[in-house]
Amino acid sequence: MKPPCEIVVWYVIPSIRSKLTKELLNLGMKQKDISELLDITQPAVSQYIRDKRGHEIEFNHDVDAYIKKMAKDISTGELEPIDLIPRICHVCKTIKTQEVLCQLHKEKVNIPTYCHVCMGNDTETPCLGQELSN
């Protein structure tokens, strides 16, 4: 069984990159520069632009606006490439709270409809150190 984090890697992050790539292109950035900024290949950028990759998730208005702001901040120099990491993580966390991840997980993996792992509270499970000490 695939854990939710695998769904994030295969679908959520590519969808974020696709949206961000398109926004950066609309702001006048070249594909080569986008590929260097996102640390991906130029062919990957092209696939994101043509919806050959990263088109699985339709973002709600708030997430869409957040990604657009990321692109704008990058294009104006207000945001450094390293700053993308916490912002992309923020988008992933937001998607998790909106049950988008849970729905995608149920669509892509044969899991029971009653499963709520994606929406579970991380504090419900003891941390690894606590499990090992017991």
Short mmCIF file of N, CA and C in Angstrom, two decimals:
data_model
loop_
_atom_site.label_atom_id
_atom_site.label_comp_id
_atom_site.label_asym_id
_atom_site.label_seq_id
_atom_site.Cartn_x
_atom_site.Cartn_y
_atom_site.Cartn_z
N MET A 1 0.84 -1.17 0.00
CA MET A 1 0.00 0.00 0.00
C MET A 1 0.90 1.25 0.00
N LYS A 2 0.53 2.20 -0.82
CA LYS A 2 1.31 3.43 -0.92
C LYS A 2 0.89 4.42 0.16
N PRO A 3 1.86 4.97 0.88
CA PRO A 3 1.52 5.98 1.89
C PRO A 3 1.19 7.32 1.22
N PRO A 4 0.51 8.20 1.94
CA PRO A 4 0.15 9.50 1.38
C PRO A 4 1.35 10.30 0.87
N CYS A 5 2.50 10.15 1.51
CA CYS A 5 3.66 10.92 1.07
C CYS A 5 4.09 10.54 -0.34
N GLU A 6 3.83 9.30 -0.75
CA GLU A 6 4.14 8.89 -2.11
C GLU A 6 3.20 9.59 -3.11
N ILE A 7 1.96 9.79 -2.70
CA ILE A 7 1.01 10.52 -3.54
C ILE A 7 1.47 11.98 -3.69
N VAL A 8 2.02 12.53 -2.62
CA VAL A 8 2.55 13.89 -2.68
C VAL A 8 3.67 13.97 -3.71
N VAL A 9 4.58 13.00 -3.68
CA VAL A 9 5.73 13.01 -4.60
C VAL A 9 5.28 12.84 -6.05
N TRP A 10 4.33 11.95 -6.28
CA TRP A 10 3.91 11.65 -7.65
C TRP A 10 2.92 12.64 -8.23
N TYR A 11 2.10 13.27 -7.39
CA TYR A 11 1.02 14.11 -7.92
C TYR A 11 1.00 15.55 -7.41
N VAL A 12 1.19 15.73 -6.11
CA VAL A 12 1.06 17.08 -5.55
C VAL A 12 2.22 17.97 -5.96
N ILE A 13 3.43 17.53 -5.72
CA ILE A 13 4.60 18.36 -6.07
C ILE A 13 4.65 18.65 -7.57
N PRO A 14 4.43 17.66 -8.44
CA PRO A 14 4.39 18.00 -9.87
C PRO A 14 3.30 19.01 -10.22
N SER A 15 2.16 18.95 -9.56
CA SER A 15 1.09 19.92 -9.83
C SER A 15 1.49 21.32 -9.38
N ILE A 16 2.17 21.40 -8.24
CA ILE A 16 2.68 22.69 -7.77
C ILE A 16 3.71 23.23 -8.77
N ARG A 17 4.63 22.38 -9.17
CA ARG A 17 5.66 22.81 -10.13
C ARG A 17 5.04 23.25 -11.45
N SER A 18 4.02 22.54 -11.89
CA SER A 18 3.36 22.89 -13.15
C SER A 18 2.75 24.29 -13.06
N LYS A 19 2.01 24.53 -11.99
CA LYS A 19 1.38 25.84 -11.81
C LYS A 19 2.44 26.94 -11.69
N LEU A 20 3.47 26.69 -10.90
CA LEU A 20 4.53 27.67 -10.71
C LEU A 20 5.26 27.93 -12.02
N THR A 21 5.54 26.88 -12.77
CA THR A 21 6.21 27.02 -14.06
C THR A 21 5.41 27.90 -15.01
N LYS A 22 4.12 27.64 -15.10
CA LYS A 22 3.26 28.43 -15.99
C LYS A 22 3.20 29.89 -15.57
N GLU A 23 3.14 30.12 -14.27
CA GLU A 23 3.11 31.50 -13.77
C GLU A 23 4.42 32.22 -14.07
N LEU A 24 5.54 31.54 -13.86
CA LEU A 24 6.84 32.16 -14.15
C LEU A 24 6.99 32.46 -15.64
N LEU A 25 6.51 31.57 -16.47
CA LEU A 25 6.54 31.78 -17.92
C LEU A 25 5.68 32.99 -18.29
N ASN A 26 4.51 33.11 -17.69
CA ASN A 26 3.62 34.26 -17.94
C ASN A 26 4.25 35.57 -17.51
N LEU A 27 5.15 35.49 -16.52
CA LEU A 27 5.83 36.70 -16.04
C LEU A 27 7.09 37.01 -16.85
N GLY A 28 7.32 36.23 -17.91
CA GLY A 28 8.43 36.52 -18.82
C GLY A 28 9.70 35.74 -18.60
N MET A 29 9.70 34.80 -17.69
CA MET A 29 10.90 34.01 -17.44
C MET A 29 11.07 32.95 -18.53
N LYS A 30 12.29 32.69 -18.92
CA LYS A 30 12.58 31.69 -19.95
C LYS A 30 12.58 30.28 -19.36
N GLN A 31 12.25 29.30 -20.19
CA GLN A 31 12.20 27.91 -19.74
C GLN A 31 13.51 27.46 -19.11
N LYS A 32 14.62 27.85 -19.71
CA LYS A 32 15.93 27.47 -19.18
C LYS A 32 16.13 28.02 -17.77
N ASP A 33 15.75 29.27 -17.56
CA ASP A 33 15.88 29.89 -16.24
C ASP A 33 14.95 29.23 -15.21
N ILE A 34 13.76 28.87 -15.66
CA ILE A 34 12.81 28.19 -14.77
C ILE A 34 13.37 26.83 -14.36
N SER A 35 13.96 26.12 -15.31
CA SER A 35 14.52 24.80 -15.00
C SER A 35 15.65 24.91 -13.98
N GLU A 36 16.49 25.92 -14.11
CA GLU A 36 17.57 26.12 -13.15
C GLU A 36 17.02 26.53 -11.78
N LEU A 37 16.04 27.38 -11.77
CA LEU A 37 15.44 27.84 -10.52
C LEU A 37 14.81 26.69 -9.75
N LEU A 38 14.06 25.84 -10.45
CA LEU A 38 13.36 24.74 -9.80
C LEU A 38 14.19 23.47 -9.71
N ASP A 39 15.41 23.52 -10.24
CA ASP A 39 16.32 22.38 -10.24
C ASP A 39 15.69 21.15 -10.92
N ILE A 40 15.12 21.42 -12.09
CA ILE A 40 14.54 20.37 -12.92
C ILE A 40 15.06 20.56 -14.33
N THR A 41 14.84 19.57 -15.18
CA THR A 41 15.34 19.68 -16.55
C THR A 41 14.46 20.61 -17.38
N GLN A 42 15.02 21.14 -18.46
CA GLN A 42 14.24 21.98 -19.36
C GLN A 42 13.12 21.18 -20.02
N PRO A 43 13.35 19.90 -20.40
CA PRO A 43 12.22 19.11 -20.92
C PRO A 43 11.08 18.95 -19.90
N ALA A 44 11.41 18.87 -18.62
CA ALA A 44 10.36 18.79 -17.60
C ALA A 44 9.55 20.08 -17.58
N VAL A 45 10.22 21.21 -17.68
CA VAL A 45 9.53 22.49 -17.74
C VAL A 45 8.57 22.50 -18.93
N SER A 46 9.03 22.06 -20.07
CA SER A 46 8.20 22.00 -21.26
C SER A 46 6.98 21.10 -21.04
N GLN A 47 7.18 19.97 -20.38
CA GLN A 47 6.06 19.06 -20.11
C GLN A 47 5.05 19.69 -19.14
N TYR A 48 5.53 20.43 -18.16
CA TYR A 48 4.63 21.12 -17.24
C TYR A 48 3.78 22.15 -18.00
N ILE A 49 4.42 22.88 -18.88
CA ILE A 49 3.74 23.93 -19.64
C ILE A 49 2.67 23.33 -20.56
N ARG A 50 2.97 22.18 -21.15
CA ARG A 50 2.03 21.54 -22.09
C ARG A 50 1.07 20.56 -21.41
N ASP A 51 1.03 20.56 -20.09
CA ASP A 51 0.16 19.67 -19.32
C ASP A 51 0.40 18.19 -19.61
N LYS A 52 1.64 17.86 -19.90
CA LYS A 52 2.03 16.45 -20.06
C LYS A 52 2.44 15.87 -18.71
N ARG A 53 2.63 16.74 -17.75
CA ARG A 53 3.07 16.36 -16.41
C ARG A 53 2.48 17.37 -15.42
N GLY A 54 2.09 16.89 -14.25
CA GLY A 54 1.65 17.78 -13.19
C GLY A 54 0.31 18.44 -13.38
N HIS A 55 -0.63 17.74 -13.96
CA HIS A 55 -1.95 18.33 -14.19
C HIS A 55 -3.06 17.61 -13.41
N GLU A 56 -2.68 16.84 -12.40
CA GLU A 56 -3.62 16.01 -11.66
C GLU A 56 -4.51 16.79 -10.69
N ILE A 57 -4.02 17.92 -10.18
CA ILE A 57 -4.75 18.62 -9.13
C ILE A 57 -5.20 19.99 -9.61
N GLU A 58 -6.45 20.27 -9.33
CA GLU A 58 -7.01 21.60 -9.58
C GLU A 58 -6.97 22.33 -8.24
N PHE A 59 -6.18 23.37 -8.14
CA PHE A 59 -6.03 24.08 -6.88
C PHE A 59 -7.22 25.01 -6.62
N ASN A 60 -7.57 25.16 -5.35
CA ASN A 60 -8.62 26.13 -5.02
C ASN A 60 -8.04 27.54 -5.15
N HIS A 61 -8.90 28.52 -5.01
CA HIS A 61 -8.50 29.92 -5.23
C HIS A 61 -7.35 30.36 -4.33
N ASP A 62 -7.39 29.98 -3.06
CA ASP A 62 -6.36 30.42 -2.12
C ASP A 62 -4.99 29.84 -2.47
N VAL A 63 -4.95 28.55 -2.77
CA VAL A 63 -3.68 27.91 -3.13
C VAL A 63 -3.17 28.47 -4.45
N ASP A 64 -4.08 28.64 -5.40
CA ASP A 64 -3.72 29.21 -6.70
C ASP A 64 -3.10 30.60 -6.52
N ALA A 65 -3.72 31.42 -5.71
CA ALA A 65 -3.21 32.77 -5.45
C ALA A 65 -1.85 32.73 -4.76
N TYR A 66 -1.67 31.78 -3.84
CA TYR A 66 -0.40 31.64 -3.12
C TYR A 66 0.73 31.29 -4.09
N ILE A 67 0.46 30.37 -5.02
CA ILE A 67 1.47 29.98 -6.00
C ILE A 67 1.77 31.15 -6.95
N LYS A 68 0.75 31.88 -7.34
CA LYS A 68 0.96 33.07 -8.19
C LYS A 68 1.84 34.08 -7.47
N LYS A 69 1.60 34.25 -6.17
CA LYS A 69 2.42 35.20 -5.38
C LYS A 69 3.86 34.71 -5.30
N MET A 70 4.05 33.40 -5.16
CA MET A 70 5.41 32.84 -5.15
C MET A 70 6.12 33.22 -6.45
N ALA A 71 5.43 33.02 -7.57
CA ALA A 71 6.02 33.32 -8.88
C ALA A 71 6.37 34.80 -8.99
N LYS A 72 5.45 35.65 -8.56
CA LYS A 72 5.70 37.09 -8.62
C LYS A 72 6.89 37.47 -7.76
N ASP A 73 6.95 36.92 -6.55
CA ASP A 73 8.06 37.23 -5.64
C ASP A 73 9.40 36.74 -6.20
N ILE A 74 9.38 35.64 -6.90
CA ILE A 74 10.61 35.15 -7.55
C ILE A 74 11.01 36.10 -8.67
N SER A 75 10.05 36.48 -9.49
CA SER A 75 10.35 37.33 -10.65
C SER A 75 10.84 38.72 -10.25
N THR A 76 10.39 39.21 -9.10
CA THR A 76 10.82 40.54 -8.65
C THR A 76 12.08 40.49 -7.79
N GLY A 77 12.55 39.27 -7.49
CA GLY A 77 13.76 39.13 -6.68
C GLY A 77 13.51 39.17 -5.18
N GLU A 78 12.24 39.24 -4.77
CA GLU A 78 11.91 39.26 -3.34
C GLU A 78 12.07 37.88 -2.70
N LEU A 79 12.14 36.86 -3.52
CA LEU A 79 12.21 35.49 -3.03
C LEU A 79 13.42 34.80 -3.64
N GLU A 80 14.23 34.21 -2.80
CA GLU A 80 15.38 33.44 -3.26
C GLU A 80 14.94 32.01 -3.54
N PRO A 81 15.65 31.29 -4.40
CA PRO A 81 15.27 29.89 -4.69
C PRO A 81 15.14 29.02 -3.44
N ILE A 82 15.99 29.22 -2.45
CA ILE A 82 15.92 28.41 -1.23
C ILE A 82 14.61 28.65 -0.49
N ASP A 83 14.02 29.83 -0.66
CA ASP A 83 12.76 30.16 0.00
C ASP A 83 11.58 29.37 -0.57
N LEU A 84 11.78 28.75 -1.72
CA LEU A 84 10.71 27.94 -2.32
C LEU A 84 10.40 26.71 -1.47
N ILE A 85 11.40 26.18 -0.79
CA ILE A 85 11.20 24.94 -0.04
C ILE A 85 10.11 25.09 1.02
N PRO A 86 10.21 26.04 1.94
CA PRO A 86 9.13 26.14 2.93
C PRO A 86 7.79 26.54 2.31
N ARG A 87 7.81 27.28 1.23
CA ARG A 87 6.55 27.67 0.60
C ARG A 87 5.88 26.49 -0.09
N ILE A 88 6.67 25.65 -0.74
CA ILE A 88 6.09 24.45 -1.35
C ILE A 88 5.57 23.52 -0.26
N CYS A 89 6.31 23.40 0.84
CA CYS A 89 5.84 22.60 1.97
C CYS A 89 4.53 23.17 2.52
N HIS A 90 4.41 24.47 2.57
CA HIS A 90 3.18 25.10 3.04
C HIS A 90 2.00 24.73 2.13
N VAL A 91 2.22 24.73 0.83
CA VAL A 91 1.16 24.34 -0.11
C VAL A 91 0.76 22.89 0.14
N CYS A 92 1.73 22.01 0.31
CA CYS A 92 1.42 20.60 0.59
C CYS A 92 0.60 20.44 1.86
N LYS A 93 0.99 21.15 2.92
CA LYS A 93 0.25 21.08 4.18
C LYS A 93 -1.17 21.61 4.01
N THR A 94 -1.31 22.67 3.24
CA THR A 94 -2.63 23.24 2.98
C THR A 94 -3.50 22.25 2.22
N ILE A 95 -2.92 21.62 1.22
CA ILE A 95 -3.66 20.63 0.44
C ILE A 95 -4.11 19.47 1.34
N LYS A 96 -3.26 19.09 2.27
CA LYS A 96 -3.62 18.01 3.19
C LYS A 96 -4.83 18.40 4.04
N THR A 97 -4.89 19.62 4.50
CA THR A 97 -6.01 20.04 5.34
C THR A 97 -7.30 20.20 4.54
N GLN A 98 -7.20 20.30 3.24
CA GLN A 98 -8.40 20.46 2.40
C GLN A 98 -8.93 19.13 1.88
N GLU A 99 -8.38 18.05 2.33
CA GLU A 99 -8.78 16.70 1.96
C GLU A 99 -8.50 16.37 0.49
N VAL A 100 -7.82 17.24 -0.21
CA VAL A 100 -7.47 16.96 -1.60
C VAL A 100 -6.54 15.76 -1.66
N LEU A 101 -5.57 15.71 -0.76
CA LEU A 101 -4.63 14.59 -0.72
C LEU A 101 -5.37 13.29 -0.45
N CYS A 102 -6.30 13.31 0.49
CA CYS A 102 -7.06 12.12 0.84
C CYS A 102 -7.87 11.62 -0.36
N GLN A 103 -8.53 12.52 -1.05
CA GLN A 103 -9.32 12.13 -2.22
C GLN A 103 -8.43 11.54 -3.32
N LEU A 104 -7.30 12.19 -3.55
CA LEU A 104 -6.36 11.70 -4.57
C LEU A 104 -5.81 10.34 -4.18
N HIS A 105 -5.50 10.16 -2.91
CA HIS A 105 -4.99 8.89 -2.41
C HIS A 105 -6.01 7.77 -2.67
N LYS A 106 -7.28 8.05 -2.39
CA LYS A 106 -8.33 7.05 -2.61
C LYS A 106 -8.54 6.76 -4.10
N GLU A 107 -8.33 7.75 -4.95
CA GLU A 107 -8.47 7.56 -6.40
C GLU A 107 -7.33 6.73 -6.98
N LYS A 108 -6.12 6.95 -6.50
CA LYS A 108 -4.93 6.37 -7.11
C LYS A 108 -4.51 5.05 -6.48
N VAL A 109 -4.97 4.77 -5.27
CA VAL A 109 -4.53 3.58 -4.55
C VAL A 109 -5.78 2.82 -4.09
N ASN A 110 -5.71 1.53 -4.13
CA ASN A 110 -6.83 0.72 -3.69
C ASN A 110 -6.86 0.66 -2.16
N ILE A 111 -7.47 1.69 -1.57
CA ILE A 111 -7.59 1.74 -0.11
C ILE A 111 -9.06 1.82 0.25
N PRO A 112 -9.41 1.40 1.46
CA PRO A 112 -10.82 1.45 1.88
C PRO A 112 -11.33 2.89 1.94
N THR A 113 -12.59 3.06 1.64
CA THR A 113 -13.19 4.40 1.67
C THR A 113 -13.23 4.98 3.07
N TYR A 114 -13.17 4.15 4.10
CA TYR A 114 -13.21 4.64 5.48
C TYR A 114 -11.83 5.10 5.97
N CYS A 115 -10.80 4.93 5.18
CA CYS A 115 -9.44 5.33 5.59
C CYS A 115 -9.38 6.84 5.80
N HIS A 116 -8.69 7.26 6.86
CA HIS A 116 -8.51 8.68 7.15
C HIS A 116 -7.04 8.99 7.49
N VAL A 117 -6.14 8.19 6.99
CA VAL A 117 -4.72 8.37 7.28
C VAL A 117 -4.23 9.74 6.82
N CYS A 118 -4.63 10.16 5.62
CA CYS A 118 -4.17 11.44 5.10
C CYS A 118 -4.59 12.61 5.98
N MET A 119 -5.77 12.49 6.57
CA MET A 119 -6.30 13.57 7.39
C MET A 119 -5.99 13.39 8.87
N GLY A 120 -5.30 12.30 9.20
CA GLY A 120 -5.00 12.02 10.60
C GLY A 120 -4.10 13.06 11.22
N ASN A 121 -4.20 13.20 12.52
CA ASN A 121 -3.38 14.13 13.27
C ASN A 121 -2.06 13.43 13.60
N ASP A 122 -0.95 14.04 13.23
CA ASP A 122 0.36 13.43 13.47
C ASP A 122 0.62 13.18 14.95
N THR A 123 -0.04 13.90 15.83
CA THR A 123 0.21 13.72 17.26
C THR A 123 -0.47 12.48 17.81
N GLU A 124 -1.37 11.87 17.02
CA GLU A 124 -2.05 10.66 17.48
C GLU A 124 -1.08 9.47 17.53
N THR A 125 -0.07 9.50 16.71
CA THR A 125 0.90 8.43 16.67
C THR A 125 2.14 8.87 17.43
N PRO A 126 2.64 8.04 18.36
CA PRO A 126 3.85 8.44 19.10
C PRO A 126 5.02 8.59 18.14
N CYS A 127 5.93 9.49 18.46
CA CYS A 127 7.08 9.67 17.60
C CYS A 127 7.96 8.42 17.67
N LEU A 128 8.82 8.30 16.70
CA LEU A 128 9.66 7.10 16.58
C LEU A 128 10.47 6.85 17.85
N GLY A 129 11.00 7.91 18.45
CA GLY A 129 11.79 7.75 19.68
C GLY A 129 10.96 7.17 20.81
N GLN A 130 9.70 7.59 20.91
CA GLN A 130 8.83 7.07 21.96
C GLN A 130 8.52 5.59 21.72
N GLU A 131 8.29 5.23 20.46
CA GLU A 131 7.99 3.83 20.14
C GLU A 131 9.17 2.92 20.48
N LEU A 132 10.39 3.40 20.20
CA LEU A 132 11.58 2.58 20.43
C LEU A 132 11.88 2.44 21.91
N SER A 133 11.53 3.45 22.70
CA SER A 133 11.86 3.40 24.12
C SER A 133 10.88 2.52 24.91
N ASN A 134 9.74 2.19 24.32
CA ASN A 134 8.74 1.36 25.02
C ASN A 134 9.06 -0.11 24.93
#
